[in-house]
Amino acid sequence: MSPARFDNRPIGVFDSGIGGLTVAAALRRALPNEDIFYLGDTERVPYGNKSPESIIRFARQDVAFLMRKGVKTVVAACNTVSSVAMEALHKSYPGLPILGVIEAGVDAALAAEAERITVIGTRATVNSDSYRRALHAVNPGLIVETLACPLLVPLAEEGVCDDPVTFHVFDLYLSELRRNPSDILVLGCTHYPVFRKALEHYFGGGLRIIDSANACAEMVKKYLAENSFGASPRKKGISRFFMTDLPSNIQESAGRFLGEEAGRVEKVSLDV
Amino acid sequence: MSPARFDNRPIGVFDSGIGGLTVAAALRRALPNEDIFYLGDTERVPYGNKSPESIIRFARQDVAFLMRKGVKTVVAACNTVSSVAMEALHKSYPGLPILGVIEAGVDAALAAEAERITVIGTRATVNSDSYRRALHAVNPGLIVETLACPLLVPLAEEGVCDDPVTFHVFDLYLSELRRNPSDILVLGCTHYPVFRKALEHYFGGGLRIIDSANACAEMVKKYLAENSFGASPRKKGISRFFMTDLPSNIQESAGRFLGEEAGRVEKVSLDV
């Protein structure tokens, strides 16, 4: 085997803030040899309650930053961006492979051979109708419901993941689904894996939960293998974390999504 | 009286988003002859969980925008900005009178002659220690407590103002205060007046609630009168609303804070 078959450039991962760290953590587990450069646009977080026009502009700036850092591929670790901005990103950066989380979640949901699928996400993700369109493109007979849960992102950011407040917020959005559960619940927001246990408790095992972070990591792994794009197996991958703002509680919050200490976080500007 | 004693230029009001519309509404009631130009930086909302450095940069851009619109004075209708950025704003724009909401809330709290005062606000407002310093500057003997309630802004933005969720979030932050109430609770965030009734219910009349929106409007009225800076009493004031982003639910959310239909909202960019 020739060493030319390896590509040791980093994988770029970005999100509106720190929610995408659940994807970075899944990538780290799945791809121990890869360098991972993570960008969180914490200065403008959240994206999910903003207009498609603004989300597309922000996402272009995020990708441009990662390209300047020399990445070989970019993962949009944000369902809002993946729902609203992928077409615009592919047009703006035609030479760069950009992968989104929606595709991964959709593939995992389809693999489960369910009849009725519920997707929860931000208002922008649900308004975009991206999950329903992607699922129906493969199987038009599926029953697909999408529910916007805009308070779950702030709850996750504040670490209120298993409190009476958490369950009352579930009641706001999901009480009807609990009475009449579908086969599968897709967590259509990279913040939501922190609620997995609480959601399992809330639904009492009545439906299967699919987490797009793990599905996304598997998709990236497969993509790198198929395109001979992976790092050398003799290399130990490092992670770097870039954020556009460093509020006082950033280390604590980042650690919650990453599942371990984030280490050094570098403050960066997206201005060229 | 000479007509030169009137100044018909608009009053500029700004906030990170739509919470400051509670101040705009109070100004409209108190000053029916004044034109009010409101800027909401909805593209970067919220400010309250960001770093002082970012908040100062955002606030400078907000004030610069209003100056380009020809305002005679600016009201920072945001406790986070008033707590963190006032000194920087006064230095950057020495010729422009810039008034904040903190001063108004502090004056109202002092006028009530309380011994123990609790202030609730965003994390940035509480970290800044601005209320305690301002209160102790006048009366060092006061007992002042400040409590960060970061989930209240998203609840207000989502209109979850009188739901079981609302009261459970109060429990997260305010249960100790309910057991041992102070004399006065200052609503140190322009989003919070939408919770006034729910808070009165929660505390069962056990403490007096001071709303900085009304206090701020009175302060501005007094300032204009003392400086012969007011609009002609024969003029009917108009309101204009500028926002940096127009998400899908902006009319509904803006109406909730304004207490009436916002009418036309103009999308603007802060780039020069």
Coordinates of C-alpha atoms in Angstrom, one line a residue:
Chain A
M1 CA 0.0 0.0 0.0
S2 CA 1.3 3.4 -0.9
P3 CA 1.3 6.2 1.7
A4 CA -0.4 8.4 -0.8
R5 CA -3.6 6.7 0.0
F6 CA -3.8 8.5 3.4
D7 CA -4.9 12.1 3.9
N8 CA -3.8 13.5 7.2
R9 CA -5.5 16.8 6.9
P10 CA -8.1 17.5 9.6
I11 CA -11.9 17.0 9.4
G12 CA -13.7 20.3 10.0
V13 CA -16.9 20.2 12.1
F14 CA -19.1 23.2 12.9
D15 CA -22.2 24.1 14.7
S16 CA -24.0 27.3 15.9
G17 CA -22.5 26.7 19.3
I18 CA -21.6 23.7 21.5
G19 CA -24.4 21.2 20.6
G20 CA -22.3 19.9 17.7
L21 CA -19.7 18.7 20.2
T22 CA -21.9 15.6 20.6
V23 CA -21.0 14.9 16.9
A24 CA -17.4 15.7 17.5
A25 CA -17.4 13.2 20.4
A26 CA -18.9 10.5 18.3
L27 CA -16.4 11.2 15.5
R28 CA -13.5 11.0 18.0
R29 CA -14.8 7.6 19.1
A30 CA -15.3 6.3 15.6
L31 CA -12.2 7.8 14.0
P32 CA -9.3 7.7 16.5
N33 CA -6.7 8.5 13.9
E34 CA -8.3 11.7 12.5
D35 CA -7.6 15.2 13.5
I36 CA -10.8 17.1 14.3
F37 CA -11.1 20.8 14.1
Y38 CA -14.3 22.0 15.7
L39 CA -15.8 25.5 15.2
G40 CA -18.7 26.8 17.4
D41 CA -20.2 30.1 16.5
T42 CA -20.9 30.9 20.1
E43 CA -21.1 34.6 19.4
R44 CA -24.3 34.2 17.4
V45 CA -25.8 31.0 19.0
P46 CA -28.5 29.8 18.6
Y47 CA -29.2 29.5 14.8
G48 CA -32.5 27.5 15.2
N49 CA -34.8 30.5 15.8
K50 CA -33.3 32.7 13.0
S51 CA -34.3 33.1 9.4
P52 CA -33.0 30.9 6.6
E53 CA -31.3 33.9 5.0
S54 CA -29.2 34.6 8.2
I55 CA -28.5 30.9 8.7
I56 CA -27.1 30.5 5.2
R57 CA -24.8 33.6 5.6
F58 CA -23.5 32.3 9.0
A59 CA -22.9 28.8 7.6
R60 CA -20.9 30.2 4.6
Q61 CA -18.7 32.1 7.1
D62 CA -18.2 29.0 9.2
V63 CA -17.2 26.8 6.3
A64 CA -14.8 29.5 5.0
F65 CA -13.1 29.6 8.3
L66 CA -12.5 25.8 8.4
M67 CA -11.2 25.9 4.8
R68 CA -8.6 28.5 5.8
K69 CA -7.6 25.9 8.5
G70 CA -6.9 23.4 5.7
V71 CA -9.6 20.8 6.4
K72 CA -10.2 18.0 3.9
T73 CA -13.9 17.7 4.5
V74 CA -16.5 19.6 6.6
V75 CA -19.3 18.1 8.7
A76 CA -22.2 20.5 9.4
A77 CA -22.9 19.2 12.9
C78 CA -26.0 21.2 13.2
N79 CA -29.4 20.1 12.0
T80 CA -30.6 23.7 11.4
V81 CA -27.7 24.3 9.0
S82 CA -28.1 20.9 7.4
S83 CA -31.8 21.6 6.9
V84 CA -31.6 25.1 5.5
A85 CA -28.1 25.7 4.0
M86 CA -26.7 22.6 2.4
E87 CA -27.6 23.5 -1.2
A88 CA -26.1 27.0 -0.7
L89 CA -22.9 25.6 0.8
H90 CA -22.4 23.0 -2.0
K91 CA -22.8 25.9 -4.5
S92 CA -20.4 28.2 -2.7
Y93 CA -17.7 25.5 -2.1
P94 CA -18.0 23.1 -5.0
G95 CA -14.6 21.4 -4.4
L96 CA -15.1 20.6 -0.8
P97 CA -17.0 17.5 0.5
I98 CA -19.6 18.9 3.0
L99 CA -21.6 16.3 4.9
G100 CA -24.7 17.1 7.0
V101 CA -26.4 15.4 9.9
I102 CA -29.9 15.1 8.3
E103 CA -28.8 12.4 5.8
A104 CA -27.3 10.3 8.6
G105 CA -30.4 10.5 10.7
V106 CA -32.6 9.7 7.7
D107 CA -30.5 6.7 6.8
A108 CA -30.7 5.4 10.4
A109 CA -34.5 5.9 10.5
L110 CA -35.0 4.1 7.2
A111 CA -32.8 1.2 8.3
A112 CA -35.1 0.7 11.3
E113 CA -38.0 -0.2 8.9
A114 CA -40.5 1.8 10.8
E115 CA -44.0 2.9 9.5
R116 CA -44.4 6.0 11.6
I117 CA -41.5 8.3 12.3
T118 CA -41.4 11.5 14.5
V119 CA -38.6 14.0 14.2
I120 CA -38.0 16.7 16.8
G121 CA -35.9 19.8 16.1
T122 CA -35.6 23.5 16.1
R123 CA -38.2 25.8 14.5
A124 CA -35.9 26.4 11.5
T125 CA -35.3 22.7 11.0
V126 CA -39.1 21.8 11.2
N127 CA -40.1 24.8 9.0
S128 CA -37.6 23.6 6.4
D129 CA -39.5 20.3 6.1
S130 CA -36.1 18.7 5.3
Y131 CA -36.5 15.4 7.2
R132 CA -40.0 14.7 5.7
R133 CA -38.8 15.4 2.2
A134 CA -35.7 13.2 2.6
L135 CA -37.7 10.3 4.1
H136 CA -40.5 10.6 1.5
A137 CA -38.0 10.7 -1.3
V138 CA -37.0 7.1 -0.4
N139 CA -40.3 5.8 0.9
P140 CA -43.4 8.0 0.2
G141 CA -45.6 5.6 2.2
L142 CA -44.0 6.5 5.5
I143 CA -46.0 8.5 8.1
V144 CA -43.7 11.4 9.1
E145 CA -44.4 13.9 11.8
T146 CA -42.1 16.8 12.8
L147 CA -42.4 18.8 16.0
A148 CA -40.5 22.0 16.8
C149 CA -39.2 22.0 20.4
P150 CA -37.6 25.5 20.7
L151 CA -37.0 25.4 24.5
L152 CA -34.9 22.2 24.4
V153 CA -31.8 24.0 23.1
P154 CA -31.6 26.5 26.0
L155 CA -32.4 23.7 28.5
A156 CA -29.5 21.7 27.1
E157 CA -27.1 24.7 27.1
E158 CA -28.1 25.3 30.8
G159 CA -27.6 21.6 31.7
V160 CA -31.2 21.3 32.8
C161 CA -31.4 17.7 31.3
D162 CA -33.1 15.7 34.0
D163 CA -35.1 18.1 36.2
P164 CA -38.9 18.5 36.8
V165 CA -38.5 21.5 34.3
T166 CA -37.2 19.1 31.7
F167 CA -40.2 16.8 31.9
H168 CA -42.7 19.7 31.9
V169 CA -41.1 21.1 28.7
F170 CA -41.4 17.6 27.2
D171 CA -45.1 17.9 28.2
L172 CA -45.4 21.2 26.3
Y173 CA -44.2 19.6 23.0
L174 CA -44.5 15.8 23.3
S175 CA -47.5 14.9 25.5
E176 CA -49.7 14.0 22.5
L177 CA -46.8 11.8 21.1
R178 CA -46.6 10.0 24.5
R179 CA -50.3 9.2 24.4
N180 CA -50.0 7.9 20.8
P181 CA -46.3 7.0 20.2
S182 CA -44.8 6.5 16.8
D183 CA -42.3 3.8 16.1
I184 CA -39.2 6.0 16.0
L185 CA -38.2 9.3 17.5
V186 CA -35.4 11.0 15.6
L187 CA -33.4 13.5 17.7
G188 CA -33.1 16.1 14.9
C189 CA -30.9 18.5 16.8
T190 CA -27.3 18.0 17.9
H191 CA -28.1 19.4 21.4
Y192 CA -30.7 16.7 22.1
P193 CA -28.5 13.6 22.9
V194 CA -28.1 15.0 26.4
F195 CA -31.8 14.3 26.9
R196 CA -31.7 10.7 25.7
K197 CA -32.1 9.2 29.2
A198 CA -34.8 11.6 30.2
L199 CA -36.7 11.0 27.0
E200 CA -36.4 7.2 27.4
H201 CA -37.9 7.6 30.9
Y202 CA -40.6 10.0 29.6
F203 CA -41.7 7.6 26.9
G204 CA -41.3 4.5 29.1
G205 CA -39.7 2.4 26.3
G206 CA -42.7 3.1 24.1
L207 CA -40.7 4.2 21.1
R208 CA -37.2 3.8 19.7
I209 CA -34.9 6.9 19.9
I210 CA -32.4 7.6 17.1
D211 CA -29.5 9.9 17.8
S212 CA -28.1 11.6 14.7
A213 CA -24.7 12.2 16.3
N214 CA -23.7 8.5 16.2
A215 CA -25.3 8.0 12.8
C216 CA -23.4 11.0 11.5
A217 CA -20.0 9.6 12.8
E218 CA -20.7 6.3 11.0
M219 CA -21.6 8.1 7.8
V220 CA -18.3 10.1 7.9
K221 CA -16.3 7.0 8.6
K222 CA -17.9 5.2 5.6
Y223 CA -17.3 8.2 3.4
L224 CA -13.6 8.5 4.3
A225 CA -13.1 4.7 3.7
E226 CA -14.9 4.7 0.4
N227 CA -13.0 7.7 -0.9
S228 CA -9.5 6.7 0.4
F229 CA -9.6 9.9 2.3
G230 CA -8.7 8.7 5.9
A231 CA -5.7 9.5 8.0
S232 CA -2.9 7.1 8.5
P233 CA -3.8 4.3 10.9
R234 CA -0.4 4.9 12.6
K235 CA -1.4 8.5 13.5
K236 CA -3.1 9.5 16.7
G237 CA -5.8 12.1 16.0
I238 CA -5.9 15.4 17.9
S239 CA -8.9 17.7 18.5
R240 CA -8.8 21.5 18.4
F241 CA -11.8 23.6 19.5
F242 CA -12.4 27.1 18.0
M243 CA -15.2 29.3 19.3
T244 CA -16.3 32.8 18.2
D245 CA -17.0 33.8 21.8
L246 CA -15.9 32.5 25.2
P247 CA -18.6 33.2 27.8
S248 CA -17.8 32.6 31.4
N249 CA -19.3 29.1 31.6
I250 CA -17.9 27.7 28.3
Q251 CA -15.6 25.0 29.7
E252 CA -18.4 23.6 31.9
S253 CA -21.0 23.6 29.1
A254 CA -18.6 22.3 26.4
G255 CA -17.6 19.4 28.7
R256 CA -21.3 18.4 29.1
F257 CA -21.8 18.0 25.4
L258 CA -18.3 16.5 24.7
G259 CA -18.6 14.0 27.6
E260 CA -15.1 15.0 28.8
E261 CA -13.0 18.0 29.5
A262 CA -12.7 20.1 26.3
G263 CA -9.2 21.3 27.2
R264 CA -8.0 24.5 25.6
V265 CA -10.7 26.4 23.6
E266 CA -9.3 29.0 21.1
K267 CA -11.2 32.3 20.5
V268 CA -11.4 33.2 16.8
S269 CA -13.0 35.7 14.6
L270 CA -14.7 34.8 11.3
D271 CA -13.7 38.1 9.7
V272 CA -11.1 37.5 7.0
Chain B
M1 CA -41.9 80.2 23.9
S2 CA -39.6 79.8 21.0
P3 CA -39.9 76.7 18.8
A4 CA -36.1 76.2 19.2
R5 CA -36.9 74.7 22.6
F6 CA -38.3 71.6 20.9
D7 CA -36.3 68.8 19.3
N8 CA -38.3 66.6 17.0
R9 CA -35.5 64.1 16.2
P10 CA -36.4 60.5 17.2
I11 CA -35.4 58.7 20.4
G12 CA -33.3 55.6 19.6
V13 CA -34.0 52.5 21.6
F14 CA -32.1 49.2 21.3
D15 CA -31.9 45.7 22.7
S16 CA -30.4 42.4 21.8
G17 CA -33.8 41.3 20.4
I18 CA -37.4 42.0 21.2
G19 CA -37.4 42.2 25.1
G20 CA -36.6 45.9 24.9
L21 CA -40.0 46.4 23.3
T22 CA -41.4 46.5 26.8
V23 CA -39.3 49.7 27.3
A24 CA -40.5 51.0 23.8
A25 CA -44.1 50.4 24.9
A26 CA -43.5 52.2 28.2
L27 CA -41.9 55.1 26.3
R28 CA -44.8 55.3 23.9
R29 CA -47.2 55.6 26.8
A30 CA -45.1 58.2 28.7
L31 CA -44.1 60.3 25.6
P32 CA -46.9 60.4 23.1
N33 CA -45.3 63.2 21.1
E34 CA -41.9 61.5 20.6
D35 CA -40.8 59.5 17.5
I36 CA -39.3 56.2 18.7
F37 CA -36.8 54.2 16.5
Y38 CA -36.3 50.7 17.9
L39 CA -33.4 48.5 16.9
G40 CA -33.5 44.8 17.9
D41 CA -30.3 42.8 17.1
T42 CA -32.4 39.6 16.4
E43 CA -29.6 38.1 14.3
R44 CA -27.4 37.8 17.4
V45 CA -30.0 37.5 20.2
P46 CA -29.5 36.7 23.1
Y47 CA -26.7 38.8 24.5
G48 CA -27.1 37.7 28.1
N49 CA -25.0 34.5 27.9
K50 CA -22.2 36.0 25.9
S51 CA -18.9 37.5 27.0
P52 CA -18.5 41.2 28.0
E53 CA -16.1 41.7 25.1
S54 CA -18.7 40.6 22.5
I55 CA -21.5 42.5 24.2
I56 CA -19.5 45.7 24.0
R57 CA -18.8 45.2 20.3
F58 CA -22.4 44.5 19.5
A59 CA -23.6 47.5 21.5
R60 CA -21.3 49.9 19.7
Q61 CA -22.6 48.7 16.4
D62 CA -26.2 49.1 17.6
V63 CA -25.6 52.7 18.8
A64 CA -23.8 53.5 15.5
F65 CA -26.8 52.3 13.5
L66 CA -29.2 54.5 15.5
M67 CA -26.9 57.6 15.2
R68 CA -26.9 57.1 11.4
K69 CA -30.7 57.3 11.7
G70 CA -30.4 60.8 13.3
V71 CA -31.5 60.1 16.8
K72 CA -31.2 62.7 19.6
T73 CA -30.6 60.3 22.4
V74 CA -30.2 56.5 22.8
V75 CA -31.8 54.3 25.4
A76 CA -30.0 50.9 26.0
A77 CA -33.2 49.0 26.7
C78 CA -31.3 45.9 27.7
N79 CA -30.0 45.3 31.2
T80 CA -27.1 43.2 29.9
V81 CA -25.8 46.1 27.7
S82 CA -26.5 48.6 30.5
S83 CA -24.5 46.4 33.0
V84 CA -21.6 45.7 30.8
A85 CA -21.1 48.3 28.0
M86 CA -22.2 51.8 29.3
E87 CA -18.7 53.0 30.0
A88 CA -17.5 51.9 26.6
L89 CA -20.4 53.4 24.9
H90 CA -20.0 56.8 26.6
K91 CA -16.3 56.8 25.6
S92 CA -17.1 55.8 22.0
Y93 CA -19.9 58.4 21.5
P94 CA -19.1 61.3 23.8
G95 CA -21.5 63.7 22.2
L96 CA -24.6 61.5 22.5
P97 CA -26.7 61.1 25.6
I98 CA -27.0 57.4 26.2
L99 CA -29.3 56.3 29.0
G100 CA -29.5 52.8 30.5
V101 CA -32.1 50.8 32.3
I102 CA -30.0 49.9 35.4
E103 CA -30.0 53.5 36.7
A104 CA -33.8 53.6 36.4
G105 CA -34.3 50.3 38.2
V106 CA -31.9 51.4 40.9
D107 CA -33.6 54.7 41.4
A108 CA -37.0 53.0 41.7
A109 CA -35.6 50.4 44.2
L110 CA -34.0 53.2 46.3
A111 CA -37.2 55.2 46.3
A112 CA -39.1 52.2 47.8
E113 CA -36.9 52.5 51.0
A114 CA -36.3 48.8 51.3
E115 CA -33.7 47.1 53.5
R116 CA -33.2 43.9 51.4
I117 CA -33.4 44.0 47.6
T118 CA -33.2 41.1 45.2
V119 CA -32.3 41.6 41.5
I120 CA -32.9 38.9 38.9
G121 CA -31.3 39.1 35.4
T122 CA -29.2 37.3 32.8
R123 CA -25.8 35.7 33.7
A124 CA -23.9 38.6 32.1
T125 CA -25.9 41.2 34.2
V126 CA -25.4 39.3 37.4
N127 CA -21.7 38.6 36.7
S128 CA -21.2 42.3 36.1
D129 CA -22.3 43.1 39.7
S130 CA -23.7 46.4 38.3
Y131 CA -26.9 46.6 40.3
R132 CA -25.2 45.9 43.6
R133 CA -22.5 48.5 43.0
A134 CA -25.0 51.1 42.0
L135 CA -27.2 50.4 45.0
H136 CA -24.3 50.3 47.4
A137 CA -22.9 53.6 46.0
V138 CA -26.0 55.3 47.4
N139 CA -26.7 53.2 50.4
P140 CA -23.9 50.8 51.5
G141 CA -26.1 49.5 54.3
L142 CA -28.6 47.8 51.9
I143 CA -28.7 44.0 51.6
V144 CA -28.5 43.2 47.9
E145 CA -28.8 39.8 46.3
T146 CA -28.6 39.1 42.6
L147 CA -29.8 35.9 41.0
A148 CA -29.1 34.8 37.4
C149 CA -32.1 33.2 35.7
P150 CA -30.8 32.3 32.3
L151 CA -33.8 30.3 31.2
L152 CA -36.3 33.1 31.6
V153 CA -35.3 34.9 28.4
P154 CA -36.0 31.9 26.2
L155 CA -39.3 31.2 28.0
A156 CA -40.3 34.9 27.4
E157 CA -39.3 34.7 23.8
E158 CA -41.4 31.5 23.4
G159 CA -44.4 33.1 25.2
V160 CA -44.3 30.4 27.9
C161 CA -45.2 33.0 30.6
D162 CA -47.9 31.3 32.7
D163 CA -47.5 27.6 32.2
P164 CA -46.5 24.8 34.7
V165 CA -43.1 25.1 33.0
T166 CA -42.8 28.7 34.0
F167 CA -43.4 28.0 37.6
H168 CA -41.0 25.1 37.6
V169 CA -38.3 27.4 36.2
F170 CA -39.1 29.9 39.0
D171 CA -38.5 27.0 41.4
L172 CA -35.1 26.4 39.8
Y173 CA -33.9 29.9 40.6
L174 CA -36.3 31.5 43.1
S175 CA -37.5 28.8 45.6
E176 CA -35.1 29.9 48.3
L177 CA -36.3 33.5 47.8
R178 CA -39.9 32.4 48.1
R179 CA -39.2 30.7 51.4
N180 CA -37.3 33.8 52.7
P181 CA -38.6 36.8 50.6
S182 CA -36.7 40.1 50.4
D183 CA -38.6 43.4 50.4
I184 CA -38.3 44.1 46.7
L185 CA -37.7 42.1 43.6
V186 CA -36.2 44.1 40.7
L187 CA -36.8 42.7 37.3
G188 CA -33.3 43.3 35.9
C189 CA -34.0 42.2 32.4
T190 CA -36.3 43.9 29.8
H191 CA -37.8 40.5 28.9
Y192 CA -39.1 39.9 32.4
P193 CA -42.2 42.2 32.6
V194 CA -44.1 39.5 30.7
F195 CA -43.8 37.3 33.9
R196 CA -45.1 40.0 36.3
K197 CA -48.5 38.3 36.9
A198 CA -47.0 34.8 37.2
L199 CA -44.3 36.2 39.6
E200 CA -46.9 37.9 41.8
H201 CA -48.8 34.6 41.9
Y202 CA -45.6 32.7 42.7
F203 CA -44.6 35.0 45.6
G204 CA -48.2 35.4 46.8
G205 CA -47.8 39.1 47.5
G206 CA -44.8 38.4 49.7
L207 CA -42.6 41.0 48.0
R208 CA -42.9 44.1 45.9
I209 CA -41.9 43.8 42.2
I210 CA -40.2 46.7 40.4
D211 CA -40.3 46.7 36.6
S212 CA -37.4 48.6 35.1
A213 CA -39.3 49.3 31.8
N214 CA -41.7 51.8 33.4
A215 CA -39.0 53.2 35.6
C216 CA -36.8 53.8 32.5
A217 CA -39.6 55.5 30.6
E218 CA -40.1 58.0 33.5
M219 CA -36.3 58.6 33.6
V220 CA -36.2 59.4 29.9
K221 CA -39.2 61.7 30.2
K222 CA -37.6 63.6 33.1
Y223 CA -34.3 63.8 31.2
L224 CA -36.0 65.3 28.1
A225 CA -37.9 67.9 30.1
E226 CA -34.8 69.0 32.1
N227 CA -32.7 69.4 29.0
S228 CA -35.4 71.0 26.8
F229 CA -34.9 68.1 24.5
G230 CA -38.5 67.0 24.0
A231 CA -40.6 67.0 20.8
S232 CA -43.2 69.6 20.1
P233 CA -46.4 68.9 22.1
R234 CA -48.4 69.4 18.8
K235 CA -46.6 66.5 17.2
K236 CA -48.0 63.0 17.2
G237 CA -45.1 60.5 17.7
I238 CA -44.5 57.6 15.4
S239 CA -42.7 54.3 16.1
R240 CA -40.4 52.5 13.7
F241 CA -39.0 49.0 14.3
F242 CA -35.7 47.9 12.8
M243 CA -34.5 44.3 13.3
T244 CA -31.3 42.6 12.0
D245 CA -33.2 39.4 11.3
L246 CA -36.8 38.6 10.7
P247 CA -37.5 35.0 11.8
S248 CA -40.8 33.5 10.9
N249 CA -42.5 34.2 14.2
I250 CA -41.3 37.8 14.6
Q251 CA -44.7 39.6 14.4
E252 CA -46.3 37.3 17.0
S253 CA -43.3 37.6 19.4
A254 CA -42.9 41.3 19.0
G255 CA -46.6 41.9 19.6
R256 CA -46.3 40.0 22.9
F257 CA -43.6 42.3 24.3
L258 CA -45.1 45.5 22.8
G259 CA -48.6 44.7 24.0
E260 CA -50.0 45.5 20.6
E261 CA -49.4 44.8 16.9
A262 CA -45.9 45.9 15.9
G263 CA -47.0 46.8 12.4
R264 CA -44.2 46.9 9.8
V265 CA -40.8 45.7 11.0
E266 CA -37.9 46.7 8.7
K267 CA -34.9 44.3 8.2
V268 CA -31.6 46.1 8.4
S269 CA -27.9 45.4 8.4
L270 CA -25.5 46.9 10.9
D271 CA -22.6 46.9 8.4
V272 CA -21.7 50.4 7.3

